[in-house]
PDB file of C-alpha atoms and ligand atoms in Angstrom:
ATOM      1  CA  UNK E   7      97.067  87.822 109.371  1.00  0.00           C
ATOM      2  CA  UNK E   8      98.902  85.518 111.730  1.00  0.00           C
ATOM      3  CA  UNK E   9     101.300  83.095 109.461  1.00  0.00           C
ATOM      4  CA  UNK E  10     101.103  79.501 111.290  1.00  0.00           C
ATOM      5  CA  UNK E  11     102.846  76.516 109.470  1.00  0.00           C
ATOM      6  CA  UNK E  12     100.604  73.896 111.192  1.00  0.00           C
ATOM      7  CA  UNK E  13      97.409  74.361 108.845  1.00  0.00           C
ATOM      8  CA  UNK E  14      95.293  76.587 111.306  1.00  0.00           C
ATOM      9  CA  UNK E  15      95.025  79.837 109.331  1.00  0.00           C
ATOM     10  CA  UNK E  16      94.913  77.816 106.193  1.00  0.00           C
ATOM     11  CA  UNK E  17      91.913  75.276 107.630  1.00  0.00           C
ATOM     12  CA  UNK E  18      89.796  78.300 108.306  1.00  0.00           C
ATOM     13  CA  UNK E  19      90.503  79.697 104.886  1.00  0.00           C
ATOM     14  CA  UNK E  20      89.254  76.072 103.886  1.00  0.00           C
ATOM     15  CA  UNK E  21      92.592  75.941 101.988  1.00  0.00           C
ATOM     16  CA  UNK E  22      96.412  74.081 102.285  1.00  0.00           C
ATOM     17  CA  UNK E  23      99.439  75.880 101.960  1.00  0.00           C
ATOM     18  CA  UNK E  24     101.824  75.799  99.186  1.00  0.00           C
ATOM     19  CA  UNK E  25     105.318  74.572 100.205  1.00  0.00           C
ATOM     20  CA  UNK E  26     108.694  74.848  99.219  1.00  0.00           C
ATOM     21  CA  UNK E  27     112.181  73.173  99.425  1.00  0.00           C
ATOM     22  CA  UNK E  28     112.096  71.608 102.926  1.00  0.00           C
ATOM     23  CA  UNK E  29     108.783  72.222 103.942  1.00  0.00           C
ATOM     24  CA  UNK E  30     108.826  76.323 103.850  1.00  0.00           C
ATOM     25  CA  UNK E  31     105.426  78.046 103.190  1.00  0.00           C
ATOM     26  CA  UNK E  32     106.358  81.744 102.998  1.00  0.00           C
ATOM     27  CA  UNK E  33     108.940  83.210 100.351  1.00  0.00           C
ATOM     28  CA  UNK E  34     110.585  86.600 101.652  1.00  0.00           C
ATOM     29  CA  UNK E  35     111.199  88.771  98.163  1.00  0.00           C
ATOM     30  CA  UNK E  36     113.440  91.919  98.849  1.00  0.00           C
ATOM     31  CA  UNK E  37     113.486  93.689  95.877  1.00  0.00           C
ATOM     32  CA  UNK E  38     116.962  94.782  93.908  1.00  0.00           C
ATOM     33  CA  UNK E  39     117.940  96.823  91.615  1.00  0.00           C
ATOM     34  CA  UNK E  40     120.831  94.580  90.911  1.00  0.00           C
ATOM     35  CA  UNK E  41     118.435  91.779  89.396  1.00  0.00           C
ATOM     36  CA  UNK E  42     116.151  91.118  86.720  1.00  0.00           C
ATOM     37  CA  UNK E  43     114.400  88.334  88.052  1.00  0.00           C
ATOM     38  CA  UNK E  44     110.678  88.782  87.870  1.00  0.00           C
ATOM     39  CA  UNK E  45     110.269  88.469  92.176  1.00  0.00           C
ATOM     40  CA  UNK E  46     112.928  91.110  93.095  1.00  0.00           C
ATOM     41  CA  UNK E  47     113.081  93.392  89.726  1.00  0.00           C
ATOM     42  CA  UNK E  48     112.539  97.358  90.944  1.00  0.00           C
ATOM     43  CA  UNK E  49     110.916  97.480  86.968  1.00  0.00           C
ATOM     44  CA  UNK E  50     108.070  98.077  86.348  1.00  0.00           C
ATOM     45  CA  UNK E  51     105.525  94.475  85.848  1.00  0.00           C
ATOM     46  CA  UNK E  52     102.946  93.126  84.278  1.00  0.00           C
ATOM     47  CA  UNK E  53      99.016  92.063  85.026  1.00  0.00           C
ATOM     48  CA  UNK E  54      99.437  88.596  85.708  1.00  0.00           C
ATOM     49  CA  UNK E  55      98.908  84.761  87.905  1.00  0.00           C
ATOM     50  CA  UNK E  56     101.566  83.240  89.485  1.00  0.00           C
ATOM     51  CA  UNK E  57     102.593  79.518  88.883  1.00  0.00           C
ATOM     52  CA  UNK E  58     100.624  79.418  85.606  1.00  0.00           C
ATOM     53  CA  UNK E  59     103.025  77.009  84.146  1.00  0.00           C
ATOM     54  CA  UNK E  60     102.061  74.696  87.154  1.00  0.00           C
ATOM     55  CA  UNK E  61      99.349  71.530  86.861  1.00  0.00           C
ATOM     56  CA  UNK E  62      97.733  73.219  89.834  1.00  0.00           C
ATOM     57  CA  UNK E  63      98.826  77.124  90.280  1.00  0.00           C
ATOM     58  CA  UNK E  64      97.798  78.445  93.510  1.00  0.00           C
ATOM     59  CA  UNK E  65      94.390  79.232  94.931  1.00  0.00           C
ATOM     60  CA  UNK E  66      95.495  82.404  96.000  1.00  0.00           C
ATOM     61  CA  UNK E  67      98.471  84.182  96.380  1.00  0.00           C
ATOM     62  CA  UNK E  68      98.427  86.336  99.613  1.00  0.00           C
ATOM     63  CA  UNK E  69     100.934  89.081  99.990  1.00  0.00           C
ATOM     64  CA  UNK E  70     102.112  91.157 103.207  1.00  0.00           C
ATOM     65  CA  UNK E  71     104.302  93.967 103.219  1.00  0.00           C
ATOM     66  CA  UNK E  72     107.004  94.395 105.736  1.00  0.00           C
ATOM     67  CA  UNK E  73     109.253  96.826 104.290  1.00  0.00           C
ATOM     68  CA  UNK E  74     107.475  99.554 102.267  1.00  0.00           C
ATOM     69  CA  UNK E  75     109.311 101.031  99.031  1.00  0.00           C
ATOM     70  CA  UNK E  76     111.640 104.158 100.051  1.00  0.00           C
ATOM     71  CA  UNK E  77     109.816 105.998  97.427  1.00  0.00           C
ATOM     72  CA  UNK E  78     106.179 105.264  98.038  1.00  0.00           C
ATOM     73  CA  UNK E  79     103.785 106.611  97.423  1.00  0.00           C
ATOM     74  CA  UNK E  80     104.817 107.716  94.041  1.00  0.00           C
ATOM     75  CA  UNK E  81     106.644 104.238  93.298  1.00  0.00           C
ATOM     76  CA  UNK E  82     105.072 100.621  94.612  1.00  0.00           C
ATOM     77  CA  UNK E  83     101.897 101.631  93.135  1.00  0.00           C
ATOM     78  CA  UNK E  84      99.677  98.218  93.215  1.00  0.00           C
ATOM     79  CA  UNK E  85      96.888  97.224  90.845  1.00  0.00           C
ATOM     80  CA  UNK E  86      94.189  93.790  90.710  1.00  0.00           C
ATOM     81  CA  UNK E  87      91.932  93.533  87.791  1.00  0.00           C
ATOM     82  CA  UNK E  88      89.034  91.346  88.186  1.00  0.00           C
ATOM     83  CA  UNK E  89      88.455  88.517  85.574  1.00  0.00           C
ATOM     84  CA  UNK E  90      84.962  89.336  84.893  1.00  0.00           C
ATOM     85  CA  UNK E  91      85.601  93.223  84.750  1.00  0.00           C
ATOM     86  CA  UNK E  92      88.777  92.449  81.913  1.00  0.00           C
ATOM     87  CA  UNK E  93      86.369  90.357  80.062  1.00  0.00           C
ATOM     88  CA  UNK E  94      83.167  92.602  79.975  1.00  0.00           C
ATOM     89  CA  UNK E  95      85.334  95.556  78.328  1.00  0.00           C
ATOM     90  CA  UNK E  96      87.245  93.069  75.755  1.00  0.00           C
ATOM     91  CA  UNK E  97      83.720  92.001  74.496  1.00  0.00           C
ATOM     92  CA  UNK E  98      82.210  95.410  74.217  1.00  0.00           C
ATOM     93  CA  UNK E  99      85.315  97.103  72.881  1.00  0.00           C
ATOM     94  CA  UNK E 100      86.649  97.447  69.764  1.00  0.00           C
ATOM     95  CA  UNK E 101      87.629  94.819  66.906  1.00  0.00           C
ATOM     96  CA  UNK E 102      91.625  94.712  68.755  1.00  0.00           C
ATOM     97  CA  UNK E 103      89.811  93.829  72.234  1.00  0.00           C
ATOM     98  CA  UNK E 104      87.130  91.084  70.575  1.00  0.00           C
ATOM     99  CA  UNK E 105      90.128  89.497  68.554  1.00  0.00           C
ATOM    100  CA  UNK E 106      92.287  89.457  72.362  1.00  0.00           C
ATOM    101  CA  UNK E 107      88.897  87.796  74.256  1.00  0.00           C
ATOM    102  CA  UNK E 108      89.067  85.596  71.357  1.00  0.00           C
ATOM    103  CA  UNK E 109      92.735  85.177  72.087  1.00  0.00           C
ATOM    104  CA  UNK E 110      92.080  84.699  75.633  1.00  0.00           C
ATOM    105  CA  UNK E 111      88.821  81.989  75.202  1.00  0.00           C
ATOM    106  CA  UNK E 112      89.247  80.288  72.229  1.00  0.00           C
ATOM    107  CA  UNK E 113      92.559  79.492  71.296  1.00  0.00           C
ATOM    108  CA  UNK E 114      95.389  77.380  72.616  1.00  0.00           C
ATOM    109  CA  UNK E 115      98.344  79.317  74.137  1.00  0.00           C
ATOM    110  CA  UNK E 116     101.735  78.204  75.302  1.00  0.00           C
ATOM    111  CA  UNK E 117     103.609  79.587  77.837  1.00  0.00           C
ATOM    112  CA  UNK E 118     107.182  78.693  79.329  1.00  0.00           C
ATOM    113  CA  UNK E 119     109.422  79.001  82.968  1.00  0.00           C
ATOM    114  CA  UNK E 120     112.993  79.835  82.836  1.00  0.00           C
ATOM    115  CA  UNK E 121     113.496  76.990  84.667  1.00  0.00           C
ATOM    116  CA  UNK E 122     111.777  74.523  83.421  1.00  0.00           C
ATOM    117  CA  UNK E 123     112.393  72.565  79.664  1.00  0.00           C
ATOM    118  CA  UNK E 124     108.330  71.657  79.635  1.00  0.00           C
ATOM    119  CA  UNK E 125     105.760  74.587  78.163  1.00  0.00           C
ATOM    120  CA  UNK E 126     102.306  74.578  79.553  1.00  0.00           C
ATOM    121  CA  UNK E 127      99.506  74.278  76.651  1.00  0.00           C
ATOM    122  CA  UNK E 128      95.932  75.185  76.945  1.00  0.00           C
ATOM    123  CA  UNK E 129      92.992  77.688  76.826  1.00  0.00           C
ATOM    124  CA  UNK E 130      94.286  81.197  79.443  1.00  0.00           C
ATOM    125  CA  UNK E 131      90.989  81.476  80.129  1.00  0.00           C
ATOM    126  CA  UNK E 132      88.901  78.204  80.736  1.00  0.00           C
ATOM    127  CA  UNK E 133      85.271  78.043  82.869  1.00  0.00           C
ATOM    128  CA  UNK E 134      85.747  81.580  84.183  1.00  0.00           C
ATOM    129  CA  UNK E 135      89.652  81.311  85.274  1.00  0.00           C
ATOM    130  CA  UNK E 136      92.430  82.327  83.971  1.00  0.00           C
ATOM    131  CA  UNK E 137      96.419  81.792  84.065  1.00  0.00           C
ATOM    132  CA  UNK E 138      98.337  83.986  82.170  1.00  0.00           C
ATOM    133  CA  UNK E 139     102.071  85.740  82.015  1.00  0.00           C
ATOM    134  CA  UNK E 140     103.556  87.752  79.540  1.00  0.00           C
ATOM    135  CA  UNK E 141     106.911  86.656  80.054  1.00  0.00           C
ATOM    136  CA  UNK E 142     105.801  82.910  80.172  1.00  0.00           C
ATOM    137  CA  UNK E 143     103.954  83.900  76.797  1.00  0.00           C
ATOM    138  CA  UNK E 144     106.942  85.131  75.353  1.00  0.00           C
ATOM    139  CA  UNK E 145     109.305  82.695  76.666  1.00  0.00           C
ATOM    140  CA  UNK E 146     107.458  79.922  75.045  1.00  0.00           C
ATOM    141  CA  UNK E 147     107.209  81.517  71.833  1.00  0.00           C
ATOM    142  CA  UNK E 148     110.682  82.349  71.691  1.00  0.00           C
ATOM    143  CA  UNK E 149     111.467  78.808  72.712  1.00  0.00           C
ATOM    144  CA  UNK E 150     109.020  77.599  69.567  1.00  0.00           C
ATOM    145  CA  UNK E 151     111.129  79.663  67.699  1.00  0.00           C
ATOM    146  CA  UNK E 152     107.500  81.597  66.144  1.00  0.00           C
ATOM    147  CA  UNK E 153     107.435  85.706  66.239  1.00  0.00           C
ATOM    148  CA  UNK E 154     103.747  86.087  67.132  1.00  0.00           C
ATOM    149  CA  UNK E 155     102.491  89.702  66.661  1.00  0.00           C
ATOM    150  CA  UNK E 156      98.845  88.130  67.789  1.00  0.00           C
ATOM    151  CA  UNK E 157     100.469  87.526  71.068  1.00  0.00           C
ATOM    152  CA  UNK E 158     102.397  91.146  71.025  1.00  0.00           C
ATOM    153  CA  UNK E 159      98.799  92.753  70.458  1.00  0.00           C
ATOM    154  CA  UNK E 160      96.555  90.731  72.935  1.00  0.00           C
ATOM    155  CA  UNK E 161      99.457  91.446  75.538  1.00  0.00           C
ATOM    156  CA  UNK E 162      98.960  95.254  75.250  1.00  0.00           C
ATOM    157  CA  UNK E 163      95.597  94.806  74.842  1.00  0.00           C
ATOM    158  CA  UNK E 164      95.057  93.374  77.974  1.00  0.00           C
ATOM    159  CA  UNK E 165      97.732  95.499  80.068  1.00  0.00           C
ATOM    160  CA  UNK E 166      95.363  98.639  78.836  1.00  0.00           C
ATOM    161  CA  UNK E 167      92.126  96.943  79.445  1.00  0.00           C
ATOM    162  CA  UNK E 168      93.141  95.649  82.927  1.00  0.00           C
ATOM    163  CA  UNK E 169      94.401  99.348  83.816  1.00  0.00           C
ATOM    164  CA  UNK E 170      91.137 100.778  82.795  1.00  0.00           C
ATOM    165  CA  UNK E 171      89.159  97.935  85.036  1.00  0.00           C
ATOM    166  CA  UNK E 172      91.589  98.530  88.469  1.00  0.00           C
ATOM    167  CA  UNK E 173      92.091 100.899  90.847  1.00  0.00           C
ATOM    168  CA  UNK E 174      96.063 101.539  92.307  1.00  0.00           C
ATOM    169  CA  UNK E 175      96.830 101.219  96.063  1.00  0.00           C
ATOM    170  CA  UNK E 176      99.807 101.069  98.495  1.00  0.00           C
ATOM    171  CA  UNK E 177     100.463  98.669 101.027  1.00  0.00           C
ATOM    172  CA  UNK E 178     102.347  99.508 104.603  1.00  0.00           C
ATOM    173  CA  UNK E 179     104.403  97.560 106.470  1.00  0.00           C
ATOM    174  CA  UNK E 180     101.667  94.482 108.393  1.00  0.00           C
ATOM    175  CA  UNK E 181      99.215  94.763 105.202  1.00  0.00           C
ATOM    176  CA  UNK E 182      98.624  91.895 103.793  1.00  0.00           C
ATOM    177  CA  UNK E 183      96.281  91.458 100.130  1.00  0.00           C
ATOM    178  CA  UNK E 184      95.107  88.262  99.731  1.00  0.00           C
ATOM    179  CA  UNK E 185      94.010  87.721  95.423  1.00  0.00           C
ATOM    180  CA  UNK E 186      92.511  85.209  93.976  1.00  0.00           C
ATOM    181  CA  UNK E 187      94.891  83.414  91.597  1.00  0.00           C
ATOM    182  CA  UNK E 188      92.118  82.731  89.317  1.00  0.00           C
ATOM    183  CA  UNK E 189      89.662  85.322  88.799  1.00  0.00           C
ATOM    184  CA  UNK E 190      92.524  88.274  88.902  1.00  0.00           C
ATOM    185  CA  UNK E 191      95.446  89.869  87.216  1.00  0.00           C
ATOM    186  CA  UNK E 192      98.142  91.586  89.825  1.00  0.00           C
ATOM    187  CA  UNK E 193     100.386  94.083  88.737  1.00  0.00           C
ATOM    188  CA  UNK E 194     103.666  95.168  90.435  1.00  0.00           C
ATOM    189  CA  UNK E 195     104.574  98.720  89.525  1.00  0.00           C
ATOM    190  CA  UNK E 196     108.018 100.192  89.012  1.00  0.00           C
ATOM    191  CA  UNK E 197     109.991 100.165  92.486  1.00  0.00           C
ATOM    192  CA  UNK E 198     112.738 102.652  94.042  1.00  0.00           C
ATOM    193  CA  UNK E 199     115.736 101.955  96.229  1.00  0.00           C
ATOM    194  CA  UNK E 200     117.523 104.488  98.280  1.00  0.00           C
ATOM    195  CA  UNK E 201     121.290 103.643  98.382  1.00  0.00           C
ATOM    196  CA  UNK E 202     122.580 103.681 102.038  1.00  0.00           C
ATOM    197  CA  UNK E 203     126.161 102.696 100.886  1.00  0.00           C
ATOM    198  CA  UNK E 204     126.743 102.150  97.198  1.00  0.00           C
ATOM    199  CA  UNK E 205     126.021  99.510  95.810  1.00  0.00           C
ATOM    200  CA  UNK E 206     125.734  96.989  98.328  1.00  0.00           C
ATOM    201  CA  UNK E 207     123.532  98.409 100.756  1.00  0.00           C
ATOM    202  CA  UNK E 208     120.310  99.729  99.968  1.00  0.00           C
ATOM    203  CA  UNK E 209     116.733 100.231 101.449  1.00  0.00           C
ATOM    204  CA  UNK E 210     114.126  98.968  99.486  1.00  0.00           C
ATOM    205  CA  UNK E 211     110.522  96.675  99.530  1.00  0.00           C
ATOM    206  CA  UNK E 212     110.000  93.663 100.939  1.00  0.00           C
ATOM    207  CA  UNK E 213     107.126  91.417 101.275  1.00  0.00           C
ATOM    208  CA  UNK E 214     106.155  88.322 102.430  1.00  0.00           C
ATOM    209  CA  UNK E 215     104.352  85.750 100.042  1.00  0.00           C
ATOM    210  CA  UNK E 216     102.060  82.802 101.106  1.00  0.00           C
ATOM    211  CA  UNK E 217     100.359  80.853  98.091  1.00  0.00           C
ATOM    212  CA  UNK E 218      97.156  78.744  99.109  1.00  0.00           C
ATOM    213  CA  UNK E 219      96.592  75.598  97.235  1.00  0.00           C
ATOM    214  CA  UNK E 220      93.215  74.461  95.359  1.00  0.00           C
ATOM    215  CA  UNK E 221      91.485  72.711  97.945  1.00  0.00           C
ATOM    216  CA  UNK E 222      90.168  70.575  95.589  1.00  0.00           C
ATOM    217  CA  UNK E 223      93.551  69.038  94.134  1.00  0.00           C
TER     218      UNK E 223
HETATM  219 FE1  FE2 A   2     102.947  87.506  91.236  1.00  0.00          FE
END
């Protein structure tokens, strides 16, 4: 995929690109293993959406990799679980996975950025799409000050579900996986980095990421 900033790629998609600061429509992430921040962790993540404290998270997110992981392919394992799949095996599972679809369809959740004072409220999974982040799940309960084992559960209830529904695969350098924002759960795996001269320089992944607004909004 050719990355254009004046709209043509994102007109035939039928969809605007998401900016940032002045005007930038692609983040670079090179992961660390001197950081936890969620983008450039080497730990291992968690199914989730991106921007789903947002009024509008993206459309898709659309990922290309230009530096593969040093250690692949056992490390930078990918996964996406599809919406529908997670929620057919939650409602024919057992009483843990009908209590988490209940979790994820019926009640109100709150979820929180580091960066941001306001917590999103709503429904995860509302007419067939979800947002959803265990660390913005966490975050916000922490903030609310409430221990929620409910939300300890459906977390690992989910993570298990979504591995059972996906299948793992690597990107190379020029790949680029385009996933729906709203009818999937992506999940980094644990990342290497091989140490060229301790412990400022080091090889490890890096991608490129391009989020694709609603076109409706
Ligand atoms: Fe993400």
């Amino acid at each position: 995929m050719i990355f254009c900033p004046d709209g043509a790629v994102s007109s035939a998609i039928g969809s605007a690109f998401a900016t940032y600061g002045t005007g930038r429509i692609v983040k670079r992430f090179r992961m660390s293993p001197w950081t936890n921040e969620l983008s450039h962790t080497i730990r291992a993540g968690d199914f989730h959406t991106d921007g789903n404290v947002s009024t509008f998270p993206p459309f898709y997110t659309t990922m290309q990799c230009e530096q593969e992981d040093p250690g692949a392919p056992e490390y930078a394992e990918q996964r996406v679980a599809y919406l529908p799949h997670v929620l057919e095996r939650l409602a024919s599972g057992n009483s843990e996975d009908i209590q988490t679809l209940k979790f994820l369809t019926e009640f109100d959740a709150a979820m929180a950025h580091e960066r941001s004072s306001s917590l999103w409220r709503g429904r995860l999974v509302q007419n067939g799409e979800i947002r959803y982040h265990p660390h913005s799940l966490r975050l916000a309960s922490k903030r609310l000050g409430e221990q929620s084992p409910t939300i300890e559960s459906a977390i690992a209830t989910i993570h298990r579900v979504a591995l059972e529904t996906s299948i793992p695969f690597h990107t190379r350098p020029g790949d680029t996986v385009m996933v729906s924002n709203r009818t999937a759960l992506a999940l980094p795996r644990r990342l290497s980095v091989r140490f060229t001269k301790f412990p400022t320089e080091f090889d490890s992944r890096s991608l490129f990421i391009l989020h694709l607004k609603d076109p409706s909004k």
